[in-house]
C-alpha positions as MATLAB code, in Angstrom:
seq = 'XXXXXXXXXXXXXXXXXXXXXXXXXXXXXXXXXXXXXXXXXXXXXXXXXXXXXXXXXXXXXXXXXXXXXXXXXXXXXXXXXXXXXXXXXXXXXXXXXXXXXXXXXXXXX';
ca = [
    -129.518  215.621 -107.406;
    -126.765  214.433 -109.513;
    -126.265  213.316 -112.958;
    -125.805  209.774 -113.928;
    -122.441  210.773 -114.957;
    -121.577  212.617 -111.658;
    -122.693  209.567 -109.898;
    -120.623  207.064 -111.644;
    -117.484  210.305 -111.159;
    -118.266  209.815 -107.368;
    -118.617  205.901 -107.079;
    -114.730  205.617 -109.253;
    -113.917  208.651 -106.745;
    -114.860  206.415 -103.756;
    -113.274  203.343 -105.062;
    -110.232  204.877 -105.659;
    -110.344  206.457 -102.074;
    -110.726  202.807 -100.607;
    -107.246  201.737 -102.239;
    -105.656  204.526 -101.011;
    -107.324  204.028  -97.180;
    -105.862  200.533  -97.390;
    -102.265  201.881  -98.636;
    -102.656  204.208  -95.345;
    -103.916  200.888  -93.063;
    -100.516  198.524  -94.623;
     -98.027  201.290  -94.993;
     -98.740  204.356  -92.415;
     -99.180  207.888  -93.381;
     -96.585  208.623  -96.423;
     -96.755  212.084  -98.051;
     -97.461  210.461 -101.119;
    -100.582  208.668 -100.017;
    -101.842  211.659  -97.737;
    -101.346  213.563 -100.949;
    -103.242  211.717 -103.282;
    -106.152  210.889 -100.529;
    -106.990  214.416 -100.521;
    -106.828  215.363 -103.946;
    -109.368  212.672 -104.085;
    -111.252  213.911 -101.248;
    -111.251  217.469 -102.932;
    -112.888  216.061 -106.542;
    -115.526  214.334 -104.362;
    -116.009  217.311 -102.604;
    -116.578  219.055 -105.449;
    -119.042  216.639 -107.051;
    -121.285  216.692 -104.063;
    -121.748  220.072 -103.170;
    -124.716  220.428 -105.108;
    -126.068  217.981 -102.374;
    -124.495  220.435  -99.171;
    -122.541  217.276  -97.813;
    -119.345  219.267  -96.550;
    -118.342  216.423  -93.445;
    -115.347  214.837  -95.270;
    -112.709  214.549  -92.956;
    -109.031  213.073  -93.961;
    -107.670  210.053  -91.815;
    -104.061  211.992  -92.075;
    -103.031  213.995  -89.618;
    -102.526  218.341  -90.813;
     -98.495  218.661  -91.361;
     -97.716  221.096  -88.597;
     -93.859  220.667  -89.390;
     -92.151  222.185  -92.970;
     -90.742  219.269  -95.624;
     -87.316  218.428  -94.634;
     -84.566  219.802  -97.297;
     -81.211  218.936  -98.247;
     -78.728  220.918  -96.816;
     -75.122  220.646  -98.536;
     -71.998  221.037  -96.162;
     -69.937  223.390  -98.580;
     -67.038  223.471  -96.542;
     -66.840  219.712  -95.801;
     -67.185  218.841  -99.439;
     -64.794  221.580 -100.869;
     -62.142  219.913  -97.732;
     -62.817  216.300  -99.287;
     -62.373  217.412 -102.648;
     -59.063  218.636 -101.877;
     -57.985  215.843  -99.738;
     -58.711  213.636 -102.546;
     -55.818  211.985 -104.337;
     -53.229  213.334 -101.138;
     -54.951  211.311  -97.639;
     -56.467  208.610  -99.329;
     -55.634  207.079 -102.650;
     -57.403  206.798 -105.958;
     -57.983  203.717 -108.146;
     -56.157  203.674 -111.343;
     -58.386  201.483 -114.092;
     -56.207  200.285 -116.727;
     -57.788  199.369 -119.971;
     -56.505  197.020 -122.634;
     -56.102  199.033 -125.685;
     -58.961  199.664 -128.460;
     -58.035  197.127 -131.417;
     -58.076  199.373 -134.557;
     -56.097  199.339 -137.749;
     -53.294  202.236 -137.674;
     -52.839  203.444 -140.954;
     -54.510  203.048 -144.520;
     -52.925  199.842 -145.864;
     -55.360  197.922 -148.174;
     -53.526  194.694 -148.073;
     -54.383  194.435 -144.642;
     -58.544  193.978 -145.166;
];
């Protein structure tokens, strides 16, 4: 049986799980929401053990396929680096000149 406490845990728990079975209903499965669903799953989980109910299933599908990563083109970007300035040109930003007072002279104040 569980505490008062652990009851109200679960019932936030559950609430909380709602939201985020909406988010997946209005926006599809995002990492972010499949994420956060079963970290939420995983503290209920935990909190009702004590009562054997082990039958929580997630509504998002197991990721069979690794993250996607950045991959840099070294060679492309060194080529563009050096190309730059030579094939295409570069914008020359003129600005007006700070206003400051050259020298010491106390007459001018």
């Amino acid at each position: 049986k569980l505490s008062s406490a652990d009851q109200q845990s679960v019932e936030k728990l559950e609430m909380i799980e709602r939201i985020y079975m909406q988010g997946l209903k209005m926006c599809g499965q995002t990492d972010m929401l499949c994420d956060g669903l079963s970290k939420i799953q995983l503290l209920k989980s935990e909190l009702l053990k004590s009562e054997g109910n082990d039958d929580l299933e997630s509504p998002c599908a197991p990721r069979t396929t690794p993250q996607k990563r950045v991959a840099w083109d070294e060679a492309t970007l060194k080529q563009h680096f050096l190309e730059r300035g030579h094939l295409y040109g570069t914008m020359k930003i003129d600005h007006p000149d700070t206003p400051f007072l050259a020298g010491s002279d106390e007459s001018l104040l």
